[in-house]
Amino acid sequence: MIADTDLVNAARTVRERLDRPGWPGAAIGIVRGTDIVLRDAFGRASVELGIPLAPQTVMTVASVTKQFTCLALHMLAQEGRIDLDGAALPGITYRHLMHNASGLPEIMETYALGGGDLSSPAPRAALLDLVRRQSARNFKAGTDFAYCNTNFAYLHDAAERIEGRPFAEILRDRILGPVGMKTALLGTRQDEVIPGMGTGYLVRDGKLIRAIDAWPGGGEGGMRASLDDMIEWARNWSTRKIGGELLDAICAQRPFANRTQNFYASGVQVSPWRGLDTIGHGGLMPGFLTEFIRVPAEDLTVIVIANSDRFQPWLVAREILDRARGLDPDTIRLKADAIVPGTYLSEDGGLSLDLLAQDGYAFARQHGGTFPLDTEGNALRGGFAFRWDGGGVIGANGDRIAYRRVEAPGELPKGLDGVWRHAELGAAYTIDGATLRIDGPLRGGVMADLEPLAGSSFRIRARDGWYPRVFDARLRDDGTLLVNAGRSRGFAFRR
């Protein structure tokens, strides 16, 4: 068993490294059973006002919301009010949604393909209507995994239809209130005044800026909670006061059609970490990052909630577990000399990625996201299935996409200039040389740059936004322009 004193000492070591006077920070909690091993916070909840971040500070816990959403649906199923194996959409069951195995396009990326960004406001109903219009699928339901907020937005809506009231009330009455999460709530409006709410920040060019989050949150990631709230939730995993055996149900894994096991259960991930079996989930929204990870064999939970993007709670929580067990956190990292840095392209898949060497370690970057790799080539981040084997990426279902290194960027394919349209997306891409203008149904006039790769493949890089929006594109032989985001693929534009 990991000693509590070792956990506390490990967390203090991490805090000493991360704490920066006058900057945003994090709240860290460690819970064993119903006992609080550590309840700590550092940094500023408001840099401008000099208000310290505290265990009571309310922050956006983002996708940690998903386990609450799935528990609520399991409760309705237990009451006989919904069949989780029934059709949520043609060919897609509610379980496919819960296990991120639906193949649906990602709602946030679909919005981005139409020019949107998490900092640009849009009504939730319009966003859902936008994604419902799309016929493109990443894969056939049940055959693969793709992390997808669309799934949980649909689960949110299903619960509202069944109960005839807002999902925020459903979570409050069924879970948050009974558990004792006194300040937790599902926020569905970004202009909502929330008592005790901290401010989220981003680090850009070494300086802090305030994060702008205009996403109308829901069951996919809209929950706000303090460390104290999440400590009560961790205790509930031990007492099972709320949920009971359904907490086991949301941790149950289901295989893909090819019998490979899906690591993503219902709103939680089930995965090993250096000899420990863990369950949990992370969260990311502009200015806020969260990790909630449990070690069931020890009835142990580590919680990290940060109000900036200057460090990654997913890694911080695991560093605490490593240090407490006497493991060097750096030995899991893939060294830079194990890769050949550069840009890699899969022309058949219409996808590209970069391998990077930074500070002696190997990183991968795809569709704007940069993440470290472990010694087996796996992405050290939650919610994504990515394993680099030296010449390809192996997905959650074991399928492999081959890549080749682009020795030198070529030229943009000829004949791109003009207006390209996607009827279902309601978007027009106007290309003039290496410049693209995106006019979508909810936002227009978004400028992007085109970057050649090889052959008929190139990248589209939006110039604005809190998070880099990078899409892969390929001019096909049939004259269509195929555009792929990370989790929204197969968008064919036509003149």
Short mmCIF file of C-alpha atoms in Angstrom, two decimals:
data_model
loop_
_atom_site.label_atom_id
_atom_site.label_comp_id
_atom_site.label_asym_id
_atom_site.label_seq_id
_atom_site.Cartn_x
_atom_site.Cartn_y
_atom_site.Cartn_z
CA MET A 1 0.00 0.00 0.00
CA ILE A 2 1.19 3.52 -0.78
CA ALA A 3 1.83 5.30 2.53
CA ASP A 4 -0.20 8.43 3.17
CA THR A 5 2.90 10.29 4.34
CA ASP A 6 4.62 9.46 1.05
CA LEU A 7 1.63 10.79 -0.89
CA VAL A 8 1.65 14.05 1.09
CA ASN A 9 5.41 14.48 0.65
CA ALA A 10 5.11 13.78 -3.08
CA ALA A 11 2.34 16.36 -3.46
CA ARG A 12 4.41 18.95 -1.58
CA THR A 13 7.39 18.29 -3.82
CA VAL A 14 5.20 18.83 -6.88
CA ARG A 15 3.72 21.99 -5.38
CA GLU A 16 7.16 23.47 -4.71
CA ARG A 17 8.06 22.99 -8.36
CA LEU A 18 4.81 24.40 -9.76
CA ASP A 19 4.01 27.26 -7.41
CA ARG A 20 4.87 30.64 -8.88
CA PRO A 21 4.14 33.73 -6.77
CA GLY A 22 1.33 35.88 -8.14
CA TRP A 23 0.32 33.36 -10.81
CA PRO A 24 -2.66 31.02 -11.07
CA GLY A 25 -2.21 27.64 -9.44
CA ALA A 26 -4.13 24.52 -8.51
CA ALA A 27 -6.07 22.72 -5.82
CA ILE A 28 -4.81 19.24 -4.92
CA GLY A 29 -6.74 16.65 -2.96
CA ILE A 30 -5.86 13.11 -1.90
CA VAL A 31 -8.59 10.91 -0.41
CA ARG A 32 -8.35 7.37 0.93
CA GLY A 33 -11.75 5.86 1.61
CA THR A 34 -13.55 8.64 3.47
CA ASP A 35 -10.36 10.09 4.98
CA ILE A 36 -8.82 13.27 3.61
CA VAL A 37 -5.10 12.67 3.24
CA LEU A 38 -4.43 16.09 1.70
CA ARG A 39 -6.53 19.20 1.05
CA ASP A 40 -4.32 21.88 -0.40
CA ALA A 41 -4.26 24.77 -2.85
CA PHE A 42 -1.73 27.27 -4.14
CA GLY A 43 -1.61 30.21 -6.52
CA ARG A 44 -4.20 32.86 -7.28
CA ALA A 45 -7.91 32.37 -7.99
CA SER A 46 -7.82 35.94 -9.33
CA VAL A 47 -4.45 37.29 -10.37
CA GLU A 48 -5.89 40.77 -10.88
CA LEU A 49 -7.36 41.01 -7.37
CA GLY A 50 -4.69 38.95 -5.63
CA ILE A 51 -7.27 36.49 -4.27
CA PRO A 52 -5.68 33.19 -3.23
CA LEU A 53 -6.92 29.97 -4.76
CA ALA A 54 -8.46 27.79 -2.02
CA PRO A 55 -10.07 24.36 -1.66
CA GLN A 56 -13.41 26.19 -1.74
CA THR A 57 -12.68 27.96 -5.05
CA VAL A 58 -15.16 26.88 -7.72
CA MET A 59 -13.62 26.01 -11.08
CA THR A 60 -14.72 24.36 -14.30
CA VAL A 61 -13.98 20.63 -14.05
CA ALA A 62 -14.92 20.20 -17.72
CA SER A 63 -15.03 16.59 -18.95
CA VAL A 64 -14.98 15.14 -15.43
CA THR A 65 -18.70 15.94 -15.87
CA LYS A 66 -19.05 12.91 -18.13
CA GLN A 67 -19.03 10.35 -15.30
CA PHE A 68 -21.93 12.22 -13.64
CA THR A 69 -23.83 12.26 -16.93
CA CYS A 70 -23.37 8.52 -17.41
CA LEU A 71 -24.34 7.76 -13.81
CA ALA A 72 -27.57 9.74 -14.29
CA LEU A 73 -28.39 7.72 -17.44
CA HIS A 74 -27.66 4.46 -15.61
CA MET A 75 -30.03 5.58 -12.86
CA LEU A 76 -32.78 6.14 -15.42
CA ALA A 77 -32.05 2.72 -16.94
CA GLN A 78 -32.27 1.08 -13.52
CA GLU A 79 -35.71 2.65 -13.16
CA GLY A 80 -36.75 1.19 -16.52
CA ARG A 81 -37.08 4.58 -18.17
CA ILE A 82 -34.45 4.06 -20.87
CA ASP A 83 -32.87 1.05 -22.58
CA LEU A 84 -29.15 1.73 -22.87
CA ASP A 85 -28.90 -0.87 -25.63
CA GLY A 86 -31.68 0.88 -27.52
CA ALA A 87 -31.13 3.18 -30.48
CA ALA A 88 -30.13 6.74 -29.67
CA LEU A 89 -29.67 7.35 -33.42
CA PRO A 90 -29.96 4.98 -36.37
CA GLY A 91 -27.29 2.30 -35.84
CA ILE A 92 -26.02 3.95 -32.65
CA THR A 93 -27.02 2.88 -29.13
CA TYR A 94 -26.83 4.86 -25.91
CA ARG A 95 -23.97 2.60 -24.85
CA HIS A 96 -22.07 3.52 -28.00
CA LEU A 97 -22.42 7.13 -26.89
CA MET A 98 -21.25 6.41 -23.34
CA HIS A 99 -18.21 4.43 -24.50
CA ASN A 100 -17.15 7.00 -27.14
CA ALA A 101 -17.68 4.33 -29.78
CA SER A 102 -20.39 6.02 -31.86
CA GLY A 103 -18.25 7.31 -34.73
CA LEU A 104 -20.11 10.64 -34.64
CA PRO A 105 -18.23 13.83 -35.50
CA GLU A 106 -16.98 15.86 -32.54
CA ILE A 107 -19.30 18.82 -31.91
CA MET A 108 -16.53 21.27 -31.00
CA GLU A 109 -14.44 20.38 -34.04
CA THR A 110 -17.46 20.49 -36.34
CA TYR A 111 -18.08 24.02 -35.06
CA ALA A 112 -14.39 24.79 -35.68
CA LEU A 113 -14.57 23.47 -39.27
CA GLY A 114 -17.28 26.09 -39.79
CA GLY A 115 -15.09 28.84 -38.35
CA GLY A 116 -16.12 28.60 -34.70
CA ASP A 117 -13.95 28.62 -31.60
CA LEU A 118 -14.60 28.06 -27.91
CA SER A 119 -14.15 31.80 -27.39
CA SER A 120 -16.92 32.68 -29.87
CA PRO A 121 -20.46 32.43 -28.46
CA ALA A 122 -23.06 30.19 -30.10
CA PRO A 123 -26.43 28.90 -28.86
CA ARG A 124 -26.40 25.28 -27.72
CA ALA A 125 -29.44 24.47 -29.87
CA ALA A 126 -27.67 25.80 -32.97
CA LEU A 127 -24.55 23.77 -32.22
CA LEU A 128 -26.56 20.58 -31.78
CA ASP A 129 -28.46 21.27 -34.99
CA LEU A 130 -25.15 21.79 -36.79
CA VAL A 131 -23.73 18.42 -35.73
CA ARG A 132 -27.02 16.58 -36.36
CA ARG A 133 -26.91 17.64 -40.02
CA GLN A 134 -23.61 15.89 -40.65
CA SER A 135 -23.69 12.55 -42.47
CA ALA A 136 -19.91 12.00 -42.19
CA ARG A 137 -18.86 9.34 -39.69
CA ASN A 138 -15.41 8.60 -38.31
CA PHE A 139 -16.18 4.85 -38.28
CA LYS A 140 -19.07 2.42 -37.93
CA ALA A 141 -20.52 2.45 -34.42
CA GLY A 142 -18.92 -0.12 -32.13
CA THR A 143 -15.79 -0.67 -34.22
CA ASP A 144 -13.42 1.96 -32.78
CA PHE A 145 -12.92 4.74 -30.23
CA ALA A 146 -12.86 8.49 -30.71
CA TYR A 147 -13.19 10.92 -27.84
CA CYS A 148 -16.33 12.86 -28.71
CA ASN A 149 -18.29 15.48 -26.78
CA THR A 150 -21.23 15.03 -29.15
CA ASN A 151 -21.98 11.71 -27.47
CA PHE A 152 -22.51 13.26 -24.06
CA ALA A 153 -24.46 16.21 -25.42
CA TYR A 154 -26.91 13.63 -26.81
CA LEU A 155 -27.03 11.83 -23.44
CA HIS A 156 -27.76 15.18 -21.78
CA ASP A 157 -30.68 15.71 -24.16
CA ALA A 158 -31.99 12.17 -23.65
CA ALA A 159 -32.17 12.67 -19.88
CA GLU A 160 -34.00 15.97 -20.34
CA ARG A 161 -36.57 14.35 -22.64
CA ILE A 162 -37.21 11.55 -20.14
CA GLU A 163 -37.50 13.73 -17.05
CA GLY A 164 -38.99 16.80 -18.70
CA ARG A 165 -36.70 19.24 -16.91
CA PRO A 166 -33.23 20.78 -17.32
CA PHE A 167 -30.27 18.44 -16.97
CA ALA A 168 -28.75 20.80 -14.40
CA GLU A 169 -31.68 20.04 -12.11
CA ILE A 170 -31.40 16.31 -12.77
CA LEU A 171 -27.75 16.24 -11.71
CA ARG A 172 -28.40 18.51 -8.72
CA ASP A 173 -31.27 16.44 -7.35
CA ARG A 174 -30.02 12.96 -8.20
CA ILE A 175 -26.29 13.24 -7.52
CA LEU A 176 -24.69 16.55 -6.52
CA GLY A 177 -27.03 17.46 -3.67
CA PRO A 178 -27.31 14.00 -2.09
CA VAL A 179 -23.52 13.48 -2.29
CA GLY A 180 -22.94 16.76 -0.44
CA MET A 181 -21.28 18.65 -3.24
CA LYS A 182 -22.57 21.96 -1.91
CA THR A 183 -21.14 24.37 -4.47
CA ALA A 184 -21.15 22.10 -7.53
CA LEU A 185 -23.53 22.80 -10.39
CA LEU A 186 -23.92 22.22 -14.09
CA GLY A 187 -23.31 25.56 -15.77
CA THR A 188 -24.99 25.93 -19.15
CA ARG A 189 -24.40 29.67 -19.61
CA GLN A 190 -20.98 31.28 -19.63
CA ASP A 191 -22.41 34.63 -18.52
CA GLU A 192 -23.80 33.03 -15.36
CA VAL A 193 -22.66 34.57 -12.05
CA ILE A 194 -21.36 31.72 -9.85
CA PRO A 195 -20.42 32.55 -6.24
CA GLY A 196 -16.84 31.64 -5.42
CA MET A 197 -15.87 31.06 -9.06
CA GLY A 198 -12.19 31.47 -9.87
CA THR A 199 -10.80 32.98 -13.05
CA GLY A 200 -9.21 30.86 -15.77
CA TYR A 201 -6.01 31.93 -17.51
CA LEU A 202 -3.87 30.97 -20.48
CA VAL A 203 -0.13 31.40 -20.93
CA ARG A 204 0.79 32.93 -24.26
CA ASP A 205 4.35 33.95 -25.13
CA GLY A 206 5.27 33.66 -21.47
CA LYS A 207 2.54 36.03 -20.33
CA LEU A 208 -0.85 35.48 -18.75
CA ILE A 209 -4.09 36.32 -20.51
CA ARG A 210 -7.62 35.78 -19.28
CA ALA A 211 -9.26 32.77 -20.87
CA ILE A 212 -12.49 33.36 -22.76
CA ASP A 213 -14.82 30.37 -22.67
CA ALA A 214 -18.04 30.89 -24.58
CA TRP A 215 -19.04 27.23 -24.88
CA PRO A 216 -22.61 26.59 -23.64
CA GLY A 217 -21.70 23.72 -21.34
CA GLY A 218 -23.80 20.65 -20.67
CA GLY A 219 -23.44 16.98 -19.85
CA GLU A 220 -20.27 16.84 -21.92
CA GLY A 221 -18.28 19.24 -19.73
CA GLY A 222 -20.22 22.05 -18.06
CA MET A 223 -19.83 21.22 -14.39
CA ARG A 224 -18.33 23.72 -11.97
CA ALA A 225 -17.04 22.43 -8.66
CA SER A 226 -14.52 23.13 -5.93
CA LEU A 227 -11.87 20.77 -4.59
CA ASP A 228 -14.10 20.31 -1.53
CA ASP A 229 -16.93 19.19 -3.82
CA MET A 230 -14.69 16.69 -5.60
CA ILE A 231 -13.43 15.37 -2.27
CA GLU A 232 -17.05 14.53 -1.39
CA TRP A 233 -17.40 12.81 -4.75
CA ALA A 234 -14.24 10.77 -4.04
CA ARG A 235 -15.69 9.76 -0.67
CA ASN A 236 -18.88 8.67 -2.40
CA TRP A 237 -16.88 6.23 -4.52
CA SER A 238 -15.98 4.56 -1.23
CA THR A 239 -19.31 4.78 0.65
CA ARG A 240 -21.45 4.27 -2.49
CA LYS A 241 -24.13 6.33 -0.83
CA ILE A 242 -25.25 7.57 -4.24
CA GLY A 243 -25.02 5.24 -7.21
CA GLY A 244 -24.26 2.02 -5.35
CA GLU A 245 -23.62 -0.80 -7.80
CA LEU A 246 -24.08 1.61 -10.69
CA LEU A 247 -20.60 2.96 -9.93
CA ASP A 248 -19.37 -0.47 -11.01
CA ALA A 249 -21.60 -0.28 -14.08
CA ILE A 250 -20.03 2.95 -15.34
CA CYS A 251 -16.58 1.33 -14.97
CA ALA A 252 -17.52 -1.72 -17.04
CA GLN A 253 -15.64 -1.95 -20.33
CA ARG A 254 -17.03 -3.27 -23.60
CA PRO A 255 -15.06 -4.69 -26.52
CA PHE A 256 -15.11 -3.39 -30.07
CA ALA A 257 -16.53 -5.50 -32.88
CA ASN A 258 -13.09 -7.08 -33.40
CA ARG A 259 -13.04 -8.14 -29.69
CA THR A 260 -10.30 -5.65 -28.73
CA GLN A 261 -11.16 -4.11 -25.38
CA ASN A 262 -12.17 -0.44 -25.31
CA PHE A 263 -10.29 1.35 -22.52
CA TYR A 264 -13.08 3.92 -22.27
CA ALA A 265 -15.95 2.78 -20.05
CA SER A 266 -18.95 5.08 -19.35
CA GLY A 267 -17.56 8.54 -18.73
CA VAL A 268 -14.41 7.11 -17.12
CA GLN A 269 -11.21 5.63 -18.50
CA VAL A 270 -9.94 2.28 -17.27
CA SER A 271 -6.21 2.07 -17.76
CA PRO A 272 -3.00 0.87 -16.10
CA TRP A 273 -0.36 3.28 -14.87
CA ARG A 274 3.06 1.85 -14.02
CA GLY A 275 1.71 -1.22 -12.27
CA LEU A 276 -1.45 0.39 -10.89
CA ASP A 277 -4.95 -0.25 -12.22
CA THR A 278 -6.70 3.10 -12.37
CA ILE A 279 -10.03 4.63 -13.34
CA GLY A 280 -10.76 8.28 -13.81
CA HIS A 281 -11.07 11.17 -16.18
CA GLY A 282 -9.53 14.52 -16.98
CA GLY A 283 -11.04 17.78 -18.11
CA LEU A 284 -10.00 20.70 -20.31
CA MET A 285 -11.75 23.96 -21.10
CA PRO A 286 -10.20 27.38 -21.71
CA GLY A 287 -8.35 28.33 -18.52
CA PHE A 288 -9.23 25.23 -16.49
CA LEU A 289 -7.74 21.72 -16.42
CA THR A 290 -8.69 18.84 -14.12
CA GLU A 291 -7.70 15.29 -13.27
CA PHE A 292 -9.71 12.87 -11.11
CA ILE A 293 -7.94 9.51 -10.83
CA ARG A 294 -8.73 6.56 -8.58
CA VAL A 295 -6.68 3.52 -7.61
CA PRO A 296 -9.51 1.12 -6.66
CA ALA A 297 -7.25 -1.48 -5.05
CA GLU A 298 -6.22 1.12 -2.46
CA ASP A 299 -9.53 3.04 -2.36
CA LEU A 300 -7.37 6.04 -3.20
CA THR A 301 -8.21 9.16 -5.21
CA VAL A 302 -5.98 11.99 -6.41
CA ILE A 303 -7.64 15.22 -7.56
CA VAL A 304 -5.92 18.13 -9.31
CA ILE A 305 -7.83 21.21 -10.54
CA ALA A 306 -5.85 24.04 -12.15
CA ASN A 307 -6.98 27.49 -13.29
CA SER A 308 -4.45 27.88 -16.10
CA ASP A 309 -2.83 25.81 -18.82
CA ARG A 310 0.74 26.24 -17.59
CA PHE A 311 0.90 22.63 -16.39
CA GLN A 312 -1.07 19.44 -17.01
CA PRO A 313 -3.08 17.96 -14.09
CA TRP A 314 -3.15 14.59 -15.92
CA LEU A 315 0.63 14.39 -15.52
CA VAL A 316 0.71 16.07 -12.10
CA ALA A 317 -1.64 13.51 -10.54
CA ARG A 318 0.44 10.64 -11.90
CA GLU A 319 3.66 12.28 -10.80
CA ILE A 320 2.30 12.31 -7.24
CA LEU A 321 1.53 8.60 -7.48
CA ASP A 322 4.98 7.90 -8.95
CA ARG A 323 6.94 9.89 -6.38
CA ALA A 324 4.97 8.37 -3.51
CA ARG A 325 6.04 4.92 -4.72
CA GLY A 326 9.66 5.92 -5.20
CA LEU A 327 9.45 5.97 -8.99
CA ASP A 328 11.17 8.57 -11.13
CA PRO A 329 8.42 10.33 -13.14
CA ASP A 330 10.86 11.05 -15.97
CA THR A 331 11.76 7.44 -16.71
CA ILE A 332 8.38 6.84 -18.34
CA ARG A 333 9.14 9.55 -20.92
CA LEU A 334 10.45 8.66 -24.38
CA LYS A 335 13.84 10.25 -25.03
CA ALA A 336 14.29 12.56 -27.99
CA ASP A 337 16.95 10.37 -29.60
CA ALA A 338 14.36 7.58 -30.01
CA ILE A 339 12.53 9.47 -32.76
CA VAL A 340 13.31 11.13 -36.07
CA PRO A 341 11.80 14.61 -35.71
CA GLY A 342 9.81 16.01 -38.58
CA THR A 343 6.43 16.08 -40.28
CA TYR A 344 4.75 12.77 -41.13
CA LEU A 345 1.92 12.20 -43.57
CA SER A 346 -0.63 9.48 -44.18
CA GLU A 347 -1.90 10.27 -47.65
CA ASP A 348 -4.43 7.44 -47.64
CA GLY A 349 -5.82 8.53 -44.28
CA GLY A 350 -5.63 12.22 -45.09
CA LEU A 351 -3.84 12.89 -41.80
CA SER A 352 -0.55 14.41 -40.70
CA LEU A 353 1.43 14.77 -37.49
CA ASP A 354 4.71 16.19 -36.23
CA LEU A 355 7.31 14.46 -34.07
CA LEU A 356 9.24 16.94 -31.94
CA ALA A 357 12.32 16.85 -29.76
CA GLN A 358 12.07 19.26 -26.83
CA ASP A 359 14.23 19.43 -23.68
CA GLY A 360 15.59 15.96 -24.41
CA TYR A 361 12.19 14.28 -24.73
CA ALA A 362 9.93 13.18 -27.59
CA PHE A 363 6.61 14.83 -28.30
CA ALA A 364 3.92 14.40 -30.93
CA ARG A 365 1.70 17.14 -32.29
CA GLN A 366 -1.48 16.56 -34.22
CA HIS A 367 -4.31 18.93 -35.14
CA GLY A 368 -2.90 21.62 -32.85
CA GLY A 369 -2.38 19.49 -29.73
CA THR A 370 1.14 18.75 -28.46
CA PHE A 371 1.70 15.87 -26.04
CA PRO A 372 4.65 13.90 -24.63
CA LEU A 373 5.19 10.24 -25.47
CA ASP A 374 6.04 7.39 -23.13
CA THR A 375 8.72 4.78 -23.76
CA GLU A 376 6.25 2.68 -25.79
CA GLY A 377 5.15 5.62 -27.95
CA ASN A 378 1.82 6.16 -26.18
CA ALA A 379 0.43 9.64 -25.76
CA LEU A 380 0.82 10.86 -22.18
CA ARG A 381 -2.57 12.54 -22.05
CA GLY A 382 -6.05 11.37 -21.26
CA GLY A 383 -8.91 10.65 -23.61
CA PHE A 384 -6.88 9.84 -26.71
CA ALA A 385 -5.74 6.61 -28.30
CA PHE A 386 -2.34 7.22 -29.91
CA ARG A 387 0.68 4.93 -30.04
CA TRP A 388 3.57 5.73 -32.36
CA ASP A 389 5.42 2.59 -33.44
CA GLY A 390 8.09 4.26 -35.55
CA GLY A 391 6.15 4.40 -38.79
CA GLY A 392 2.51 4.48 -37.90
CA VAL A 393 -0.13 5.21 -35.30
CA ILE A 394 -1.99 2.35 -33.62
CA GLY A 395 -5.51 3.19 -32.47
CA ALA A 396 -7.63 1.88 -29.62
CA ASN A 397 -8.98 -1.04 -31.68
CA GLY A 398 -5.52 -2.12 -32.83
CA ASP A 399 -5.81 -0.76 -36.36
CA ARG A 400 -2.72 0.94 -37.73
CA ILE A 401 -2.43 4.01 -39.93
CA ALA A 402 0.91 4.16 -41.75
CA TYR A 403 2.79 7.46 -42.03
CA ARG A 404 5.85 8.49 -44.00
CA ARG A 405 8.19 11.35 -43.20
CA VAL A 406 7.88 14.44 -45.38
CA GLU A 407 11.48 15.14 -46.32
CA ALA A 408 10.73 18.63 -47.62
CA PRO A 409 7.38 20.42 -47.98
CA GLY A 410 6.20 20.57 -51.56
CA GLU A 411 3.89 23.10 -53.13
CA LEU A 412 0.18 23.57 -52.67
CA PRO A 413 -1.80 21.59 -55.24
CA LYS A 414 -2.82 23.56 -58.29
CA GLY A 415 -6.42 24.51 -58.86
CA LEU A 416 -7.31 25.31 -55.24
CA ASP A 417 -8.34 28.94 -55.80
CA GLY A 418 -12.05 29.59 -55.61
CA VAL A 419 -15.01 28.94 -53.33
CA TRP A 420 -15.52 25.49 -51.84
CA ARG A 421 -18.78 24.66 -50.09
CA HIS A 422 -20.07 22.02 -47.70
CA ALA A 423 -23.86 21.97 -47.68
CA GLU A 424 -24.39 20.07 -44.40
CA LEU A 425 -21.86 22.23 -42.59
CA GLY A 426 -23.29 25.36 -44.19
CA ALA A 427 -19.76 26.64 -44.69
CA ALA A 428 -17.83 28.19 -47.56
CA TYR A 429 -14.04 28.06 -47.86
CA THR A 430 -12.68 30.79 -50.12
CA ILE A 431 -9.10 30.10 -51.19
CA ASP A 432 -6.77 32.67 -52.72
CA GLY A 433 -3.22 31.40 -53.00
CA ALA A 434 -2.07 30.32 -49.54
CA THR A 435 -4.89 32.12 -47.74
CA LEU A 436 -8.28 30.71 -46.84
CA ARG A 437 -11.36 32.49 -45.51
CA ILE A 438 -13.95 30.45 -43.59
CA ASP A 439 -17.57 31.61 -43.59
CA GLY A 440 -19.72 29.29 -41.51
CA PRO A 441 -23.30 29.21 -40.30
CA LEU A 442 -22.46 30.65 -36.88
CA ARG A 443 -19.28 32.62 -37.55
CA GLY A 444 -17.72 34.14 -40.63
CA GLY A 445 -14.63 35.94 -41.82
CA VAL A 446 -12.21 33.55 -40.10
CA MET A 447 -8.82 33.67 -41.79
CA ALA A 448 -6.48 30.70 -42.11
CA ASP A 449 -3.20 29.87 -43.81
CA LEU A 450 -2.52 26.90 -46.08
CA GLU A 451 0.71 24.97 -45.49
CA PRO A 452 1.86 22.47 -48.15
CA LEU A 453 2.85 18.95 -47.14
CA ALA A 454 3.37 16.61 -50.08
CA GLY A 455 1.46 15.71 -53.22
CA SER A 456 -2.11 16.94 -52.94
CA SER A 457 -2.05 17.18 -49.12
CA PHE A 458 -1.77 20.34 -47.06
CA ARG A 459 -2.74 21.83 -43.71
CA ILE A 460 -5.24 24.53 -42.84
CA ARG A 461 -4.14 26.62 -39.84
CA ALA A 462 -6.63 29.15 -38.40
CA ARG A 463 -5.02 32.41 -37.31
CA ASP A 464 -7.12 33.07 -34.20
CA GLY A 465 -8.62 31.12 -31.32
CA TRP A 466 -7.56 30.10 -27.80
CA TYR A 467 -6.43 26.68 -29.03
CA PRO A 468 -4.56 26.05 -32.29
CA ARG A 469 -7.06 24.86 -34.91
CA VAL A 470 -5.24 22.82 -37.52
CA PHE A 471 -7.01 20.67 -40.11
CA ASP A 472 -5.64 18.26 -42.67
CA ALA A 473 -6.80 18.67 -46.26
CA ARG A 474 -6.33 16.83 -49.53
CA LEU A 475 -7.45 17.63 -53.06
CA ARG A 476 -8.82 14.33 -54.34
CA ASP A 477 -8.82 12.99 -57.86
CA ASP A 478 -12.60 13.38 -58.05
CA GLY A 479 -12.21 17.14 -57.59
CA THR A 480 -13.46 17.28 -54.00
CA LEU A 481 -11.54 18.86 -51.15
CA LEU A 482 -11.39 16.43 -48.22
CA VAL A 483 -10.91 18.07 -44.81
CA ASN A 484 -10.19 16.18 -41.59
CA ALA A 485 -10.04 17.43 -38.03
CA GLY A 486 -8.83 15.14 -35.26
CA ARG A 487 -12.24 13.67 -34.40
CA SER A 488 -14.38 15.01 -37.23
CA ARG A 489 -13.26 13.41 -40.46
CA GLY A 490 -14.43 12.97 -44.01
CA PHE A 491 -15.78 16.47 -44.72
CA ALA A 492 -15.89 16.73 -48.51
CA PHE A 493 -16.10 20.29 -49.90
CA ARG A 494 -17.18 20.92 -53.48
CA ARG A 495 -17.00 23.93 -55.74
#
